CSV table of C-alpha atoms in Angstrom, one decimal:
chain,number,residue,atom,x,y,z
A,1,MET,CA,-19.7,-11.2,18.5
A,2,THR,CA,-17.3,-13.7,20.1
A,3,VAL,CA,-16.2,-16.8,18.3
A,4,THR,CA,-14.3,-19.9,19.4
A,5,ILE,CA,-12.3,-21.7,16.7
A,6,GLN,CA,-11.5,-25.4,17.0
A,7,ARG,CA,-8.5,-27.0,15.4
A,8,GLY,CA,-9.5,-28.3,11.9
A,9,ALA,CA,-9.2,-28.0,8.2
A,10,LEU,CA,-11.0,-26.4,5.2
A,11,ASN,CA,-12.3,-28.6,2.4
A,12,GLY,CA,-14.4,-27.8,-0.7
A,13,THR,CA,-14.9,-24.6,-2.6
A,14,MET,CA,-14.9,-21.0,-1.3
A,15,ALA,CA,-15.8,-17.8,-3.1
A,16,VAL,CA,-14.2,-14.6,-1.9
A,17,PRO,CA,-16.1,-11.3,-1.9
A,18,GLY,CA,-15.5,-8.5,-4.4
A,19,SER,CA,-12.4,-6.4,-3.7
A,20,LYS,CA,-12.8,-3.6,-1.1
A,21,SER,CA,-10.1,-1.6,-2.9
A,22,ASP,CA,-11.7,-2.0,-6.3
A,23,THR,CA,-15.2,-1.2,-5.0
A,24,ILE,CA,-14.3,2.1,-3.4
A,25,ARG,CA,-12.4,3.3,-6.5
A,26,ALA,CA,-15.3,2.2,-8.8
A,27,VAL,CA,-18.0,3.9,-6.8
A,28,LEU,CA,-16.2,7.2,-6.4
A,29,LEU,CA,-15.1,7.3,-10.1
A,30,ALA,CA,-18.7,6.5,-11.1
A,31,LEU,CA,-19.8,9.5,-8.8
A,32,LEU,CA,-17.3,11.7,-10.7
A,33,SER,CA,-18.5,10.6,-14.1
A,34,GLU,CA,-21.5,12.1,-15.9
A,35,GLY,CA,-24.1,9.5,-16.8
A,36,ARG,CA,-24.8,5.9,-16.0
A,37,SER,CA,-22.2,3.4,-14.7
A,38,VAL,CA,-22.7,-0.2,-13.9
A,39,ILE,CA,-20.6,-1.8,-11.3
A,40,ARG,CA,-20.7,-5.6,-11.2
A,41,ASN,CA,-19.7,-7.7,-8.1
A,42,PRO,CA,-19.2,-4.8,-5.6
A,43,LEU,CA,-18.4,-5.4,-2.0
A,44,ALA,CA,-21.8,-4.8,-0.5
A,45,SER,CA,-20.7,-4.4,3.1
A,46,GLY,CA,-18.4,-2.5,5.4
A,47,ASP,CA,-16.1,-0.1,3.5
A,48,GLY,CA,-17.9,-0.7,0.2
A,49,LEU,CA,-21.2,0.5,1.7
A,50,SER,CA,-19.4,3.5,3.4
A,51,ALA,CA,-18.2,4.6,-0.1
A,52,LYS,CA,-21.7,4.0,-1.6
A,53,ARG,CA,-23.4,6.1,1.1
A,54,ALA,CA,-20.9,8.9,0.7
A,55,ALA,CA,-21.5,8.9,-3.1
A,56,ILE,CA,-25.2,9.2,-2.6
A,57,ALA,CA,-24.8,12.0,0.0
A,58,LEU,CA,-22.7,13.9,-2.6
A,59,GLY,CA,-25.4,13.6,-5.3
A,60,ALA,CA,-25.2,10.3,-7.0
A,61,SER,CA,-28.2,8.1,-7.5
A,62,ILE,CA,-27.4,4.4,-6.9
A,63,THR,CA,-29.8,1.5,-7.4
A,64,GLU,CA,-29.2,-2.3,-7.1
A,65,GLU,CA,-30.0,-4.8,-9.8
A,66,GLY,CA,-28.9,-8.3,-8.8
A,67,ASN,CA,-25.2,-8.3,-8.1
A,68,CYS,CA,-24.8,-4.8,-9.7
A,69,TRP,CA,-24.9,-1.2,-8.6
A,70,ILE,CA,-26.3,1.2,-11.1
A,71,VAL,CA,-24.7,4.6,-10.5
A,72,GLU,CA,-25.9,7.9,-12.0
A,73,GLY,CA,-22.9,10.1,-11.6
A,74,VAL,CA,-22.8,13.9,-11.3
A,75,GLY,CA,-19.4,14.7,-12.7
A,76,ARG,CA,-17.9,17.8,-11.1
A,77,ASN,CA,-21.2,19.0,-9.8
A,78,LEU,CA,-21.1,17.4,-6.3
A,79,ARG,CA,-23.7,18.3,-3.8
A,80,ALA,CA,-22.5,19.4,-0.4
A,81,PRO,CA,-24.3,17.3,2.2
A,82,GLN,CA,-26.2,19.0,5.0
A,83,THR,CA,-24.5,16.9,7.7
A,84,SER,CA,-21.0,15.4,8.2
A,85,LEU,CA,-20.0,12.5,6.0
A,86,ASP,CA,-19.4,9.6,8.5
A,87,LEU,CA,-17.1,7.1,6.8
A,88,GLY,CA,-17.0,4.6,9.6
A,89,ASN,CA,-13.8,2.6,9.6
A,90,SER,CA,-12.8,3.2,6.0
A,91,GLY,CA,-9.4,4.8,5.8
A,92,THR,CA,-9.5,4.4,2.0
A,93,ALA,CA,-12.8,6.3,1.6
A,94,THR,CA,-11.7,9.0,4.0
A,95,SER,CA,-8.5,9.5,2.2
A,96,PHE,CA,-10.0,9.6,-1.3
A,97,LEU,CA,-13.0,11.8,-0.3
A,98,SER,CA,-10.7,14.3,1.4
A,99,SER,CA,-9.7,15.4,-2.1
A,100,ILE,CA,-12.9,14.7,-3.9
A,101,VAL,CA,-15.1,16.9,-1.7
A,102,THR,CA,-13.2,19.9,-2.9
A,103,LEU,CA,-15.7,19.8,-5.8
A,104,ALA,CA,-18.7,20.3,-3.7
A,105,GLY,CA,-18.8,24.1,-3.9
A,106,LYS,CA,-19.2,24.4,-0.1
A,107,PRO,CA,-17.3,23.1,2.9
A,108,VAL,CA,-17.8,19.4,3.7
A,109,THR,CA,-17.0,17.8,7.0
A,110,LEU,CA,-15.6,14.2,7.1
A,111,THR,CA,-15.5,12.0,10.1
A,112,GLY,CA,-15.3,8.4,11.1
A,113,ASP,CA,-15.1,5.9,13.9
A,114,GLU,CA,-12.6,6.1,16.8
A,115,GLN,CA,-9.8,4.4,14.8
A,116,ILE,CA,-10.2,6.9,11.9
A,117,ARG,CA,-10.1,9.8,14.3
A,118,ARG,CA,-6.7,8.5,15.6
A,119,ARG,CA,-5.1,7.9,12.2
A,120,PRO,CA,-2.6,10.6,10.9
A,121,PHE,CA,-3.7,12.5,7.8
A,122,LYS,CA,-1.2,15.4,8.0
A,123,THR,CA,0.7,14.5,4.9
A,124,LEU,CA,-2.5,14.5,2.8
A,125,PHE,CA,-4.1,17.6,4.4
A,126,ASP,CA,-0.8,19.6,3.9
A,127,ALA,CA,-0.8,18.5,0.2
A,128,LEU,CA,-4.4,19.6,-0.3
A,129,GLY,CA,-3.5,23.0,1.3
A,130,ASP,CA,-0.6,23.3,-1.1
A,131,LEU,CA,-3.0,22.8,-4.0
A,132,GLY,CA,-5.3,25.6,-2.7
A,133,ALA,CA,-7.9,23.7,-0.7
A,134,GLY,CA,-9.1,24.9,2.7
A,135,VAL,CA,-8.5,22.3,5.5
A,136,SER,CA,-9.6,22.8,9.1
A,137,VAL,CA,-9.2,20.0,11.6
A,138,HIS,CA,-11.5,20.0,14.6
A,139,ASN,CA,-9.0,18.7,17.1
A,140,PRO,CA,-6.0,21.0,17.4
A,141,ASN,CA,-4.0,18.3,19.0
A,142,GLN,CA,-4.3,15.8,16.2
A,143,VAL,CA,-4.3,16.2,12.4
A,144,SER,CA,-7.1,13.6,11.8
A,145,PRO,CA,-10.8,13.7,11.1
A,146,PRO,CA,-13.2,15.2,11.9
A,147,VAL,CA,-12.0,17.7,9.3
A,148,THR,CA,-13.8,20.3,7.2
A,149,ILE,CA,-12.5,20.7,3.6
A,150,SER,CA,-13.4,23.2,1.0
A,151,GLY,CA,-12.3,23.8,-2.6
A,152,PRO,CA,-11.4,24.4,-5.3
A,153,LEU,CA,-8.1,22.8,-6.1
A,154,HIS,CA,-6.1,25.4,-7.9
A,155,GLY,CA,-3.6,22.9,-9.4
A,156,GLY,CA,0.1,23.1,-10.0
A,157,PRO,CA,3.0,21.1,-8.4
A,158,VAL,CA,2.7,19.3,-5.1
A,159,THR,CA,5.1,17.0,-3.2
A,160,LEU,CA,4.2,14.4,-0.6
A,161,GLN,CA,5.8,11.6,1.4
A,162,GLY,CA,4.5,8.3,-0.1
A,163,PHE,CA,4.4,6.0,3.0
A,164,ASN,CA,0.6,5.9,2.5
A,165,SER,CA,-0.5,5.1,-1.0
A,166,GLN,CA,-4.1,6.2,-0.2
A,167,PHE,CA,-2.9,9.8,0.0
A,168,VAL,CA,-1.3,9.6,-3.5
A,169,SER,CA,-4.4,8.0,-4.9
A,170,SER,CA,-6.6,10.7,-3.3
A,171,LEU,CA,-4.7,13.4,-5.2
A,172,LEU,CA,-4.7,11.5,-8.4
A,173,LEU,CA,-8.5,10.9,-8.4
A,174,ALA,CA,-9.5,14.6,-7.8
A,175,SER,CA,-6.8,16.3,-9.8
A,176,PRO,CA,-8.5,16.1,-13.2
A,177,PHE,CA,-11.0,18.7,-11.8
A,178,ALA,CA,-8.3,21.2,-10.7
A,179,GLU,CA,-8.2,24.7,-12.3
A,180,THR,CA,-4.8,23.9,-13.9
A,181,PRO,CA,-3.0,20.6,-14.5
A,182,VAL,CA,-1.5,19.0,-11.4
A,183,THR,CA,1.9,17.3,-11.0
A,184,VAL,CA,2.5,15.1,-8.0
A,185,THR,CA,6.0,14.2,-6.8
A,186,VAL,CA,6.2,11.3,-4.4
A,187,ARG,CA,9.1,10.9,-2.0
A,188,ASN,CA,9.9,7.4,-0.5
A,189,GLY,CA,6.9,5.8,-2.1
A,190,LEU,CA,5.5,2.6,-0.7
A,191,GLU,CA,2.5,0.4,-1.6
A,192,LYS,CA,3.0,1.0,-5.3
A,193,PRO,CA,0.6,-1.7,-6.5
A,194,TYR,CA,-2.3,0.3,-4.9
A,195,VAL,CA,-1.2,3.4,-6.8
A,196,ARG,CA,-1.1,1.3,-10.0
A,197,LEU,CA,-4.6,0.0,-9.1
A,198,THR,CA,-5.8,3.6,-9.0
A,199,LEU,CA,-4.2,4.5,-12.3
A,200,ASP,CA,-5.9,1.4,-13.9
A,201,TRP,CA,-9.3,2.4,-12.6
A,202,MET,CA,-8.9,6.0,-13.8
A,203,LYS,CA,-8.0,4.6,-17.2
A,204,ARG,CA,-11.2,2.5,-17.1
A,205,PHE,CA,-13.1,5.7,-16.6
A,206,GLY,CA,-11.4,7.6,-19.4
A,207,ILE,CA,-8.4,9.4,-17.9
A,208,GLU,CA,-4.8,8.3,-18.5
A,209,VAL,CA,-2.1,9.7,-16.1
A,210,ALA,CA,1.5,10.1,-17.3
A,211,ASN,CA,3.8,8.2,-14.9
A,212,PRO,CA,7.3,8.5,-16.4
A,213,SER,CA,9.4,7.7,-13.3
A,214,ASP,CA,8.2,4.5,-11.6
A,215,TYR,CA,5.5,6.0,-9.4
A,216,GLU,CA,7.6,8.9,-8.2
A,217,TYR,CA,6.1,11.6,-10.5
A,218,PHE,CA,2.7,12.0,-12.1
A,219,GLU,CA,1.2,14.4,-14.6
A,220,ILE,CA,-2.6,14.7,-14.3
A,221,PRO,CA,-4.4,16.5,-17.1
A,222,ASN,CA,-7.3,18.8,-15.9
A,223,THR,CA,-9.8,17.2,-18.3
A,224,LYS,CA,-12.7,18.1,-15.9
A,225,THR,CA,-14.6,14.8,-16.5
A,226,TYR,CA,-14.5,11.0,-16.3
A,227,ARG,CA,-16.3,8.7,-18.7
A,228,ALA,CA,-19.1,6.5,-17.3
A,229,GLY,CA,-19.2,2.9,-18.2
A,230,GLU,CA,-19.7,-0.8,-17.2
A,231,VAL,CA,-17.0,-2.3,-14.9
A,232,ALA,CA,-16.5,-5.4,-12.9
A,233,VAL,CA,-14.9,-5.7,-9.5
A,234,GLY,CA,-12.6,-8.7,-9.1
A,235,GLY,CA,-12.3,-11.0,-6.2
A,236,ASP,CA,-10.5,-9.6,-3.2
A,237,TRP,CA,-6.9,-10.8,-3.1
A,238,SER,CA,-6.4,-9.4,0.4
A,239,ALA,CA,-9.2,-11.6,1.5
A,240,VAL,CA,-7.7,-14.7,-0.2
A,241,ALA,CA,-4.8,-14.6,2.1
A,242,PHE,CA,-6.8,-15.8,5.1
A,243,PRO,CA,-8.3,-19.1,3.8
A,244,LEU,CA,-5.1,-19.7,1.9
A,245,VAL,CA,-2.9,-19.5,5.0
A,246,ALA,CA,-5.4,-21.5,7.1
A,247,SER,CA,-5.4,-24.2,4.4
A,248,ALA,CA,-1.6,-24.2,4.2
A,249,LEU,CA,-1.2,-24.9,7.9
A,250,THR,CA,-3.8,-27.7,8.1
A,251,PRO,CA,-4.6,-30.9,6.1
A,252,SER,CA,-7.0,-29.0,3.9
A,253,GLU,CA,-8.0,-29.4,0.2
A,254,LEU,CA,-9.6,-26.0,-0.8
A,255,THR,CA,-10.4,-24.3,-4.0
A,256,ILE,CA,-10.9,-20.5,-4.0
A,257,THR,CA,-13.0,-19.1,-6.9
A,258,GLY,CA,-13.8,-15.8,-8.4
A,259,LEU,CA,-10.3,-14.5,-8.9
A,260,ASN,CA,-8.8,-12.3,-11.7
A,261,PHE,CA,-5.1,-13.0,-12.1
A,262,HIS,CA,-4.7,-9.9,-14.3
A,263,ASP,CA,-5.9,-7.6,-11.5
A,264,SER,CA,-3.5,-5.0,-10.3
A,265,GLN,CA,-4.1,-5.8,-6.6
A,266,GLY,CA,-0.7,-6.3,-5.0
A,267,ASP,CA,-1.8,-8.9,-2.5
A,268,LYS,CA,-1.7,-11.5,-5.3
A,269,ARG,CA,1.9,-11.8,-4.2
A,270,VAL,CA,0.8,-13.7,-1.1
A,271,VAL,CA,0.4,-16.8,-3.4
A,272,ASP,CA,4.0,-16.6,-4.6
A,273,ILE,CA,5.3,-16.1,-1.0
A,274,LEU,CA,3.4,-19.2,0.3
A,275,LYS,CA,4.6,-21.2,-2.7
A,276,ALA,CA,8.2,-20.2,-1.9
A,277,MET,CA,7.6,-21.4,1.7
A,278,GLY,CA,6.6,-24.8,0.3
A,279,ALA,CA,2.8,-24.6,0.1
A,280,ASP,CA,1.2,-26.8,-2.6
A,281,ILE,CA,-0.9,-24.3,-4.6
A,282,VAL,CA,-2.1,-24.6,-8.2
A,283,GLU,CA,-3.3,-21.6,-10.2
A,284,ASP,CA,-5.9,-21.8,-12.9
A,285,HIS,CA,-5.9,-18.5,-14.7
A,286,ARG,CA,-8.6,-19.4,-17.2
A,287,GLU,CA,-11.1,-20.5,-14.5
A,288,GLY,CA,-10.0,-17.9,-12.0
A,289,THR,CA,-9.2,-20.4,-9.2
A,290,LEU,CA,-6.6,-21.3,-6.7
A,291,SER,CA,-6.4,-24.9,-5.3
A,292,ILE,CA,-4.4,-25.7,-2.3
A,293,ARG,CA,-3.5,-29.0,-0.7
A,294,GLY,CA,-2.4,-28.1,2.9
A,295,GLY,CA,-0.5,-29.7,5.7
A,296,LYS,CA,2.9,-29.8,4.0
A,297,PRO,CA,6.0,-28.6,5.9
A,298,LEU,CA,6.8,-24.9,5.4
A,299,SER,CA,10.2,-23.3,5.3
A,300,ALA,CA,11.0,-19.8,6.5
A,301,LEU,CA,12.0,-17.1,4.1
A,302,GLN,CA,15.0,-15.1,5.1
A,303,GLU,CA,13.2,-11.8,4.2
A,304,ILE,CA,9.8,-10.8,3.1
A,305,ASP,CA,9.6,-7.1,2.0
A,306,LEU,CA,6.1,-5.8,2.8
A,307,ALA,CA,6.7,-2.3,1.4
A,308,ASP,CA,4.0,-2.8,-1.3
A,309,ILE,CA,1.7,-5.3,0.5
A,310,PRO,CA,1.2,-4.1,4.1
A,311,ASP,CA,-2.3,-5.7,4.4
A,312,ALA,CA,-0.7,-9.1,4.0
A,313,LEU,CA,1.2,-9.0,7.3
A,314,PRO,CA,-1.4,-10.4,9.6
A,315,ALA,CA,-2.0,-13.6,7.5
A,316,LEU,CA,1.7,-14.1,6.6
A,317,VAL,CA,2.9,-13.7,10.2
A,318,VAL,CA,0.6,-16.6,11.1
A,319,ALA,CA,2.1,-18.7,8.3
A,320,ALA,CA,5.6,-17.8,9.5
A,321,THR,CA,5.0,-19.1,13.0
A,322,GLN,CA,4.6,-22.6,11.5
A,323,ALA,CA,7.6,-22.4,9.1
A,324,HIS,CA,11.0,-24.0,9.9
A,325,GLY,CA,13.5,-21.2,10.6
A,326,THR,CA,13.4,-17.5,11.1
A,327,THR,CA,11.3,-15.2,8.7
A,328,THR,CA,12.0,-11.5,8.9
A,329,PHE,CA,9.3,-9.1,7.5
A,330,THR,CA,10.9,-5.8,6.5
A,331,ASN,CA,9.6,-2.3,5.5
A,332,ILE,CA,6.7,-2.5,7.8
A,333,SER,CA,6.6,0.9,9.6
A,334,HIS,CA,3.5,1.9,7.6
A,335,VAL,CA,1.7,-1.3,8.8
A,336,ARG,CA,1.6,0.4,12.2
A,337,VAL,CA,-0.8,3.1,11.0
A,338,LYS,CA,-3.5,1.1,9.5
A,339,GLU,CA,-6.8,0.4,11.4
A,340,THR,CA,-4.5,-0.5,14.3
A,341,ASP,CA,-0.8,-1.0,14.8
A,342,ARG,CA,-0.9,-4.4,13.3
A,343,VAL,CA,2.8,-5.1,14.0
A,344,PHE,CA,2.2,-4.7,17.7
A,345,GLU,CA,-1.3,-6.3,17.8
A,346,MET,CA,-0.2,-9.5,15.9
A,347,SER,CA,3.0,-9.8,17.9
A,348,GLU,CA,1.3,-9.4,21.2
A,349,ARG,CA,-1.4,-12.0,20.5
A,350,LEU,CA,0.8,-14.7,18.9
A,351,ASN,CA,3.4,-14.3,21.6
A,352,ARG,CA,0.7,-14.8,24.2
A,353,LEU,CA,-0.3,-18.0,22.5
A,354,GLY,CA,3.2,-19.4,22.6
A,355,CYS,CA,4.8,-18.2,19.4
A,356,LYS,CA,8.1,-16.4,19.1
A,357,LEU,CA,8.0,-12.9,17.5
A,358,VAL,CA,10.4,-10.0,17.9
A,359,ALA,CA,9.2,-6.7,16.6
A,360,GLY,CA,11.3,-3.6,15.7
A,361,GLU,CA,10.1,-0.3,14.3
A,362,ASN,CA,10.5,-1.4,10.7
A,363,GLU,CA,10.9,-5.2,10.9
A,364,LEU,CA,9.4,-8.2,12.5
A,365,SER,CA,11.2,-11.5,13.1
A,366,VAL,CA,9.2,-14.7,13.5
A,367,HIS,CA,10.9,-17.9,14.7
A,368,GLY,CA,9.2,-21.2,13.9
A,369,PRO,CA,7.8,-23.6,14.0
A,370,THR,CA,6.2,-23.1,17.4
A,371,PRO,CA,2.9,-24.7,18.5
A,372,ILE,CA,0.1,-22.3,18.7
A,373,GLY,CA,-1.7,-22.6,22.1
A,374,GLY,CA,-5.2,-21.7,23.1
A,375,GLY,CA,-6.6,-18.7,24.8
A,376,THR,CA,-8.8,-15.6,24.3
A,377,VAL,CA,-7.7,-12.7,22.2
A,378,SER,CA,-9.4,-9.5,21.0
A,379,SER,CA,-9.6,-8.4,17.3
A,380,ALA,CA,-8.9,-4.8,18.5
A,381,GLY,CA,-11.8,-4.0,16.1
A,382,ASP,CA,-9.5,-4.8,13.1
A,383,HIS,CA,-10.9,-7.0,10.5
A,384,ARG,CA,-7.6,-8.4,9.3
A,385,ILE,CA,-6.5,-9.2,12.8
A,386,ALA,CA,-9.8,-11.1,13.4
A,387,MET,CA,-9.4,-13.1,10.2
A,388,ALA,CA,-5.7,-13.8,10.9
A,389,MET,CA,-6.5,-15.2,14.3
A,390,VAL,CA,-9.2,-17.5,12.8
A,391,ALA,CA,-6.5,-18.9,10.6
A,392,ALA,CA,-4.3,-19.4,13.6
A,393,GLY,CA,-7.2,-21.0,15.5
A,394,LEU,CA,-7.6,-23.7,12.8
A,395,ALA,CA,-3.9,-24.7,13.3
A,396,ALA,CA,-3.8,-24.3,17.1
A,397,ARG,CA,-3.5,-27.2,19.5
A,398,GLU,CA,-6.3,-25.8,21.7
A,399,GLU,CA,-9.3,-23.6,21.1
A,400,ILE,CA,-8.8,-19.9,20.4
A,401,THR,CA,-11.6,-17.5,21.3
A,402,ILE,CA,-11.7,-14.2,19.5
A,403,THR,CA,-13.8,-11.2,20.7
A,404,GLU,CA,-15.1,-8.2,18.7
A,405,THR,CA,-15.4,-10.1,15.4
A,406,GLU,CA,-18.2,-8.1,13.8
A,407,CYS,CA,-15.4,-6.1,12.1
A,408,VAL,CA,-14.8,-8.8,9.5
A,409,ALA,CA,-17.7,-7.4,7.6
A,410,VAL,CA,-15.5,-4.5,6.7
A,411,SER,CA,-13.9,-6.5,3.9
A,412,PHE,CA,-15.3,-10.1,4.0
A,413,PRO,CA,-19.1,-10.4,4.6
A,414,ASN,CA,-20.2,-13.9,5.6
A,415,PHE,CA,-16.6,-14.8,6.5
A,416,PHE,CA,-17.5,-17.2,9.3
A,417,GLU,CA,-20.3,-18.8,7.2
A,418,ARG,CA,-17.9,-19.4,4.3
A,419,PHE,CA,-15.4,-21.0,6.6
A,420,GLU,CA,-18.1,-23.2,8.3
A,421,GLU,CA,-19.4,-24.3,4.8
A,422,CYS,CA,-15.8,-25.6,4.2
A,423,GLY,CA,-15.7,-27.5,7.5
A,424,ALA,CA,-14.4,-25.1,10.1
A,425,ARG,CA,-15.9,-25.7,13.6
A,426,ILE,CA,-16.8,-22.2,14.9
A,427,LYS,CA,-18.9,-21.5,18.0
A,428,LYS,CA,-20.5,-18.1,18.0
A,429,ARG,CA,-21.8,-16.0,20.9
A,430,HIS,CA,-23.4,-12.6,20.4
A,431,THR,CA,-22.6,-10.0,23.0
A,432,GLU,CA,-25.4,-8.2,24.8
A,433,VAL,CA,-24.6,-5.0,23.0
A,434,HIS,CA,-24.8,-6.8,19.7
A,435,ARG,CA,-28.2,-8.3,20.7
A,436,ARG,CA,-29.6,-5.0,21.7
A,437,GLU,CA,-28.5,-3.4,18.4
A,438,ALA,CA,-30.1,-6.3,16.5
A,439,ASP,CA,-33.4,-5.9,18.5
A,440,CYS,CA,-33.5,-2.2,17.6
A,441,GLN,CA,-33.2,-3.0,13.9
A,442,ASN,CA,-36.0,-5.5,13.9
């Protein structure tokens, strides 16, 4: 789908979807628990559905009741699927399941879309091999899916580079089922809030992991089981960034609902960053809301360290283009190996629209304020780039057209409808390919 965004503002109330990160952890931990779990407010699209389909393929029974998923888990008795597990665009599910499928008793093949088949997994696959798993990549020239993995995990010590928290979380989630206790040492760890999120979810399902050295060393007991239960998925703080930035840059009055301020999601920090830049944001922790009155001048921040919140880069870069001064984003090398190289993709698009960004390997400088011009850009199939460019479009002097926007459903279903309900003027045009796919489904 191609959309054209006109300059405008957001007014009213907007609910964000359930957290993608929370949903994937909840579904896979429910799979690994024996008995019935209830997951309230899951992300029922994109990556959330990829994790749900994988859990069913591995033996779980999942039914829907209102806004809940009822999961009958299988504990350690995973069923090896007859065909490959296709995880679409979900790097998180691919990472987590790379360790979890070692419980299936037989080899399991994981694959995904073109982006997943390009992403580097060598660090994780090497660590699994060190713990005794069999790992066979199908492309000898690239250590990425498709990959066939077999268990069991023998246990013992393992060390890995921590530039990708998903790899750390993957080992943590599966290690309780290893033959002996596992210890994980992390070198140069980044994205610590995501690891903390995993530990919090493991604790909800009955397993507490010793973490005596600030996310550099973990002791995981081989308890062989998780405890089923009822859990709630909070609003997605990663998704909050886009309406929040769009509102900060325009004369908006928007309230965002459904938030849990006690959640471990690291992207809550976007609120503090925008406040430091001068955005007028009011938090209501009791009601779980953020209210923003936009259009106020923003000031650049000398440095914004994204080591722990890489997913925030696309939205924050758009904000920085309209802030007075130079903002430098640091510790961003891991942002280059997400769904796309987001440093390159955002720099290329915004520079083409008249902004001033200078990218290095591990930092990005943004000089502002500069008017955002009009034009046509591609999302590169990356949901966060698509949503960031929508925020830019609301603040732009001319219309911005964005192609390949179906990808927003990965983390924010009904994204465009939510924005339109709050006053955004969006013209949509379905591509011929999209129309043919829709016709086939009817």
